[in-house]
Amino acid sequence: MEIRHLRYFLAVAEEKNFTRAAHRLFIAQPPLSRQIQQLEEELGVALFEKGSRPLRLTEAGVFFQAHAQVLLDKMADLKTMTQRVGKIERTLSIGFVASTLYGLLPEIVRRFRTQYESVDITFHELTTMEQMRALKEGRIDVGFGRVKSEDASVRRILLREERLIVAVPAGHRLAEPGRPLKLRELVGENLIVYPRNPRPSFADQVLAIFSDRALHPEHVMEVRELQIAIGMVAAGQGISIVPDSLQGMKRTDVQYVEIDDKHAVSPILFSIRLMDRTEEIRNMLQIIYDVYEARGIPHVKEEL
């Protein structure tokens, strides 16, 4: 069994058609069919149900598909990491969701730059789901996101849970000094969530907080990004639930109010390729923990 057999099999399994898979792989259909036949003969099992249209995987085929994809992802990781280790110039490419820029990410990066001046850092604003793809494709080395999801080729470390607050227009009736808001008080308001896509996203986290408490906002407006949501709040078009760190974005036309619910939180997740143990990644994670400890922020320390 060779790597090409895995690639050929996965293409056929995903396309559910030999002709389309051959076109995708830039080979003729007869050689592709022979490669799949050789693979089945070596394994001693059928991977596709004979005569099915569109092609359907057998039970063995479903099992093989899941594990073949993991192997190819690991090979891609190995290639990317070997290339990084072999470079004389050290680099670290960071993916981030916009809201993390209002929190501790800038301080973390400043500390990293001060301690490791020889490492060239680049930034890419990406949603959490886009970060997962970018990690596997080698476009970024670490991601800071908020959406929990599982991927066999990506390791996700929960850094901390950040409490959520409500952004309301300045002078709004809900902005009573010193009075936290209960979620049920927000149900009748026009709730602005972001991002509109791709999903799942932070918008789904916010909506889940309501549904988990059997609450259902009467009016929901989806917008493309955080900055638009805050702009809409400032214009008096509704309210938005945002991470607590957004209080660092000072505006005279928006007020921030605490939520009276200790479980209204959003995770901050540190994502890397599953096998990545390079020096830059270890140093970045240590600096994050140093910053948290200096500020007294509760967290669970994980080792790479």
Coordinates of C-alpha atoms in Angstrom, one line a residue:
M1 CA 0.0 0.0 0.0
E2 CA 1.4 3.4 -1.0
I3 CA 0.4 7.0 -0.3
R4 CA -1.1 7.3 -3.8
H5 CA -3.6 4.5 -3.0
L6 CA -4.9 6.5 0.0
R7 CA -5.2 9.7 -2.1
Y8 CA -7.0 7.8 -4.9
F9 CA -9.3 6.1 -2.5
L10 CA -10.3 9.3 -0.7
A11 CA -11.0 11.1 -4.0
V12 CA -13.3 8.3 -5.1
A13 CA -15.0 8.2 -1.7
E14 CA -15.6 11.9 -1.7
E15 CA -16.7 12.2 -5.3
K16 CA -18.8 9.0 -5.2
N17 CA -17.9 8.6 -8.9
F18 CA -14.8 7.2 -10.6
T19 CA -15.1 9.6 -13.6
R20 CA -15.2 12.8 -11.4
A21 CA -12.5 11.4 -9.1
A22 CA -10.2 10.7 -12.1
H23 CA -10.8 14.2 -13.4
R24 CA -9.9 15.7 -10.0
L25 CA -6.7 13.6 -9.8
F26 CA -5.8 14.4 -13.4
I27 CA -5.5 10.7 -14.4
A28 CA -7.6 8.5 -16.7
Q29 CA -10.4 6.4 -15.2
P30 CA -9.1 2.9 -16.1
P31 CA -5.8 3.3 -14.1
L32 CA -7.8 4.8 -11.2
S33 CA -10.1 1.8 -11.2
R34 CA -7.1 -0.6 -11.2
Q35 CA -5.5 1.2 -8.3
I36 CA -8.7 0.9 -6.2
Q37 CA -9.0 -2.8 -7.2
Q38 CA -5.3 -3.4 -6.1
L39 CA -6.0 -1.7 -2.8
E40 CA -9.1 -3.9 -2.2
E41 CA -7.1 -7.0 -3.1
E42 CA -4.3 -6.1 -0.7
L43 CA -6.7 -5.4 2.1
G44 CA -8.8 -8.4 1.4
V45 CA -12.1 -6.5 1.7
A46 CA -14.4 -4.6 -0.5
L47 CA -14.3 -0.8 0.1
F48 CA -17.2 0.1 -2.2
E49 CA -20.6 -1.6 -2.6
K50 CA -20.6 -3.2 -6.0
G51 CA -23.0 -1.7 -8.5
S52 CA -24.1 1.1 -6.3
R53 CA -24.9 4.4 -8.1
P54 CA -23.7 6.8 -6.7
L55 CA -20.9 4.8 -5.2
R56 CA -21.4 3.9 -1.6
L57 CA -18.8 2.8 0.9
T58 CA -19.0 -0.5 2.7
E59 CA -18.6 -0.6 6.5
A60 CA -15.0 -1.4 5.9
G61 CA -14.7 1.5 3.5
V62 CA -16.1 3.9 6.0
F63 CA -13.6 2.8 8.6
F64 CA -10.7 3.0 6.1
Q65 CA -11.8 6.5 4.9
A66 CA -11.6 8.0 8.4
H67 CA -8.2 6.5 9.1
A68 CA -6.7 7.2 5.7
Q69 CA -7.6 10.9 6.0
V70 CA -5.8 11.0 9.4
L71 CA -2.7 9.5 7.9
L72 CA -2.6 12.0 5.1
D73 CA -3.2 14.9 7.5
K74 CA -0.3 13.6 9.6
M75 CA 2.0 13.4 6.5
A76 CA 1.1 17.0 5.6
D77 CA 1.9 18.1 9.2
L78 CA 5.2 16.3 9.1
K79 CA 6.1 18.0 5.8
T80 CA 5.2 21.5 7.1
M81 CA 7.0 21.0 10.5
T82 CA 10.1 19.6 8.9
Q83 CA 10.3 22.6 6.6
R84 CA 9.9 24.9 9.5
V85 CA 12.6 23.2 11.6
G86 CA 15.0 23.2 8.6
K87 CA 14.7 27.0 8.1
I88 CA 17.5 29.2 9.3
E89 CA 15.1 32.1 9.6
R90 CA 12.5 31.4 12.3
T91 CA 8.9 32.3 11.6
L92 CA 5.6 32.1 13.4
S93 CA 2.3 32.7 11.6
I94 CA -0.7 33.4 13.8
G95 CA -4.4 33.2 13.0
F96 CA -6.8 35.0 15.2
V97 CA -10.5 36.0 15.6
A98 CA -11.0 39.8 15.8
S99 CA -12.2 39.8 19.4
T100 CA -8.9 38.4 20.7
L101 CA -7.2 41.6 19.7
Y102 CA -9.1 43.5 22.4
G103 CA -7.9 41.1 25.0
L104 CA -4.4 39.9 25.9
L105 CA -3.2 38.8 22.5
P106 CA -1.4 42.1 21.8
E107 CA 0.4 41.9 25.1
I108 CA 1.3 38.2 24.5
V109 CA 2.8 39.0 21.1
R110 CA 4.7 42.0 22.4
R111 CA 6.3 39.8 25.1
F112 CA 7.1 37.2 22.5
R113 CA 8.8 39.7 20.2
T114 CA 10.8 41.1 23.1
Q115 CA 12.1 37.7 24.2
Y116 CA 12.5 36.2 20.7
E117 CA 13.6 39.0 18.4
S118 CA 14.9 36.6 15.7
V119 CA 11.4 35.1 15.1
D120 CA 9.4 36.8 12.3
I121 CA 5.7 37.0 13.2
T122 CA 2.9 37.4 10.7
F123 CA -0.9 37.8 11.4
H124 CA -4.0 36.5 9.6
E125 CA -7.5 37.4 10.7
L126 CA -9.5 34.2 10.3
T127 CA -12.6 32.7 11.9
T128 CA -12.0 29.7 14.1
M129 CA -13.1 27.2 11.4
E130 CA -10.9 29.0 8.8
Q131 CA -8.0 28.6 11.2
M132 CA -8.5 24.8 11.3
R133 CA -8.2 24.7 7.5
A134 CA -5.2 27.0 7.5
L135 CA -3.4 24.9 10.1
K136 CA -3.8 21.8 8.1
E137 CA -2.7 23.5 4.9
G138 CA 0.4 25.0 6.6
R139 CA -0.7 28.7 6.1
I140 CA -0.6 29.4 9.9
D141 CA 1.2 27.7 12.8
V142 CA -1.1 28.7 15.7
G143 CA -4.7 29.9 16.0
F144 CA -6.5 31.8 18.6
G145 CA -10.2 31.1 18.3
R146 CA -13.4 30.7 20.3
V147 CA -15.5 27.9 18.7
K148 CA -15.0 24.3 20.1
S149 CA -14.8 21.7 17.3
E150 CA -13.0 18.4 16.8
D151 CA -10.4 17.6 14.2
A152 CA -8.1 14.6 14.4
S153 CA -5.2 16.5 13.0
V154 CA -5.5 19.6 15.2
R155 CA -4.8 19.9 18.9
R156 CA -6.9 22.4 20.7
I157 CA -5.9 23.8 24.2
L158 CA -8.4 25.7 26.2
L159 CA -6.6 28.7 27.6
R160 CA -9.4 30.2 29.6
E161 CA -13.1 31.0 29.7
E162 CA -13.8 34.7 29.2
R163 CA -17.0 36.1 30.6
L164 CA -19.5 37.7 28.3
I165 CA -21.1 41.1 28.6
V166 CA -23.8 43.1 26.9
A167 CA -23.1 46.0 24.6
V168 CA -26.0 48.5 24.6
P169 CA -26.5 52.0 23.1
A170 CA -25.3 54.8 25.4
G171 CA -28.2 55.8 27.6
H172 CA -30.2 52.6 27.0
R173 CA -32.8 51.8 29.7
L174 CA -30.9 48.5 30.4
A175 CA -27.7 50.4 31.3
E176 CA -28.4 51.0 35.0
P177 CA -25.1 51.6 36.9
G178 CA -24.0 48.7 38.9
R179 CA -26.9 46.4 37.9
P180 CA -26.0 43.2 36.0
L181 CA -28.6 42.0 33.5
K182 CA -30.3 38.7 33.5
L183 CA -30.5 36.9 30.1
R184 CA -34.3 36.9 30.2
E185 CA -34.3 40.7 30.2
L186 CA -32.7 40.6 26.8
V187 CA -35.2 38.3 25.1
G188 CA -37.4 41.2 23.8
E189 CA -34.4 43.2 22.5
N190 CA -33.1 43.2 18.9
L191 CA -30.1 40.9 19.4
I192 CA -27.2 41.5 17.0
V193 CA -25.0 38.4 16.5
Y194 CA -21.8 37.9 14.5
P195 CA -20.3 36.6 12.3
R196 CA -23.0 35.7 9.8
N197 CA -20.8 32.9 8.3
P198 CA -19.0 30.6 8.1
R199 CA -20.8 28.6 10.8
P200 CA -20.5 27.3 13.4
S201 CA -19.3 30.5 14.9
F202 CA -19.5 32.9 17.9
A203 CA -23.0 33.7 16.9
D204 CA -24.0 30.1 17.6
Q205 CA -22.4 30.2 21.0
V206 CA -24.4 33.3 21.9
L207 CA -27.7 31.8 20.7
A208 CA -26.9 28.5 22.5
I209 CA -26.5 30.4 25.8
F210 CA -30.2 31.5 25.4
S211 CA -31.5 28.1 24.2
D212 CA -29.7 26.2 27.0
R213 CA -31.8 28.3 29.4
A214 CA -35.0 27.7 27.4
L215 CA -34.9 31.3 26.3
H216 CA -35.5 32.5 22.7
P217 CA -34.6 36.0 21.5
E218 CA -37.6 37.5 19.7
H219 CA -35.5 39.4 17.1
V220 CA -32.1 38.3 15.9
M221 CA -30.0 40.2 13.4
E222 CA -26.9 38.5 11.9
V223 CA -24.0 40.7 10.7
R224 CA -20.7 40.0 9.1
E225 CA -18.3 40.9 11.9
L226 CA -17.7 42.3 15.3
Q227 CA -17.0 45.8 14.3
I228 CA -20.3 46.0 12.4
A229 CA -22.2 44.6 15.4
I230 CA -20.7 47.3 17.6
G231 CA -21.5 50.0 15.0
M232 CA -25.1 48.8 14.8
V233 CA -25.4 49.0 18.6
A234 CA -24.0 52.5 18.6
A235 CA -26.6 53.4 16.0
G236 CA -29.3 52.2 18.4
Q237 CA -30.3 49.2 16.2
G238 CA -30.1 46.7 19.0
I239 CA -27.8 45.1 21.6
S240 CA -25.0 42.6 21.2
I241 CA -23.4 40.0 23.5
V242 CA -19.6 40.3 23.3
P243 CA -16.5 39.1 25.2
D244 CA -15.6 41.1 28.3
S245 CA -12.3 42.2 26.8
L246 CA -14.2 44.5 24.4
Q247 CA -14.5 47.0 27.2
G248 CA -11.0 48.0 26.1
M249 CA -12.5 49.4 22.9
K250 CA -13.6 52.8 24.4
R251 CA -16.6 54.5 22.7
T252 CA -18.9 57.2 24.0
D253 CA -21.9 55.8 22.1
V254 CA -21.8 52.3 23.5
Q255 CA -22.0 51.0 27.1
Y256 CA -21.1 47.6 28.5
V257 CA -23.2 45.8 31.1
E258 CA -22.4 42.7 33.0
I259 CA -24.5 39.5 32.7
D260 CA -25.8 38.0 35.9
D261 CA -24.9 34.4 34.9
K262 CA -21.6 32.8 35.7
H263 CA -21.9 30.4 32.9
A264 CA -22.3 33.0 30.2
V265 CA -18.7 32.6 29.0
S266 CA -16.8 32.1 25.8
P267 CA -13.7 29.9 25.5
I268 CA -10.4 31.1 24.1
L269 CA -8.7 28.2 22.3
F270 CA -5.1 27.8 21.3
S271 CA -4.9 25.6 18.2
I272 CA -1.9 23.9 16.6
R273 CA -1.1 21.0 14.3
L274 CA -1.4 17.7 16.3
M275 CA 2.3 16.8 16.3
D276 CA 3.7 20.3 16.3
R277 CA 6.3 20.6 19.2
T278 CA 8.5 23.2 17.6
E279 CA 10.4 25.7 19.9
E280 CA 8.3 28.7 18.7
I281 CA 5.0 27.0 19.7
R282 CA 6.4 25.9 23.1
N283 CA 7.7 29.5 23.8
M284 CA 4.4 31.1 22.7
L285 CA 2.3 28.9 25.0
Q286 CA 4.7 29.5 28.0
I287 CA 4.4 33.3 27.5
I288 CA 0.6 33.0 27.5
Y289 CA 0.7 31.2 30.8
D290 CA 3.2 33.8 32.2
V291 CA 0.8 36.7 31.2
Y292 CA -2.2 34.9 32.8
E293 CA -0.3 34.2 36.0
A294 CA 1.0 37.8 36.2
R295 CA -2.7 39.0 35.9
G296 CA -4.1 36.4 38.2
I297 CA -6.3 34.9 35.5
P298 CA -7.6 31.4 36.2
H299 CA -6.4 28.8 33.7
V300 CA -5.4 25.2 33.4
K301 CA -1.8 24.7 32.3
E302 CA -1.2 22.1 29.6
E303 CA 2.2 20.7 28.5
L304 CA 3.0 20.2 24.8

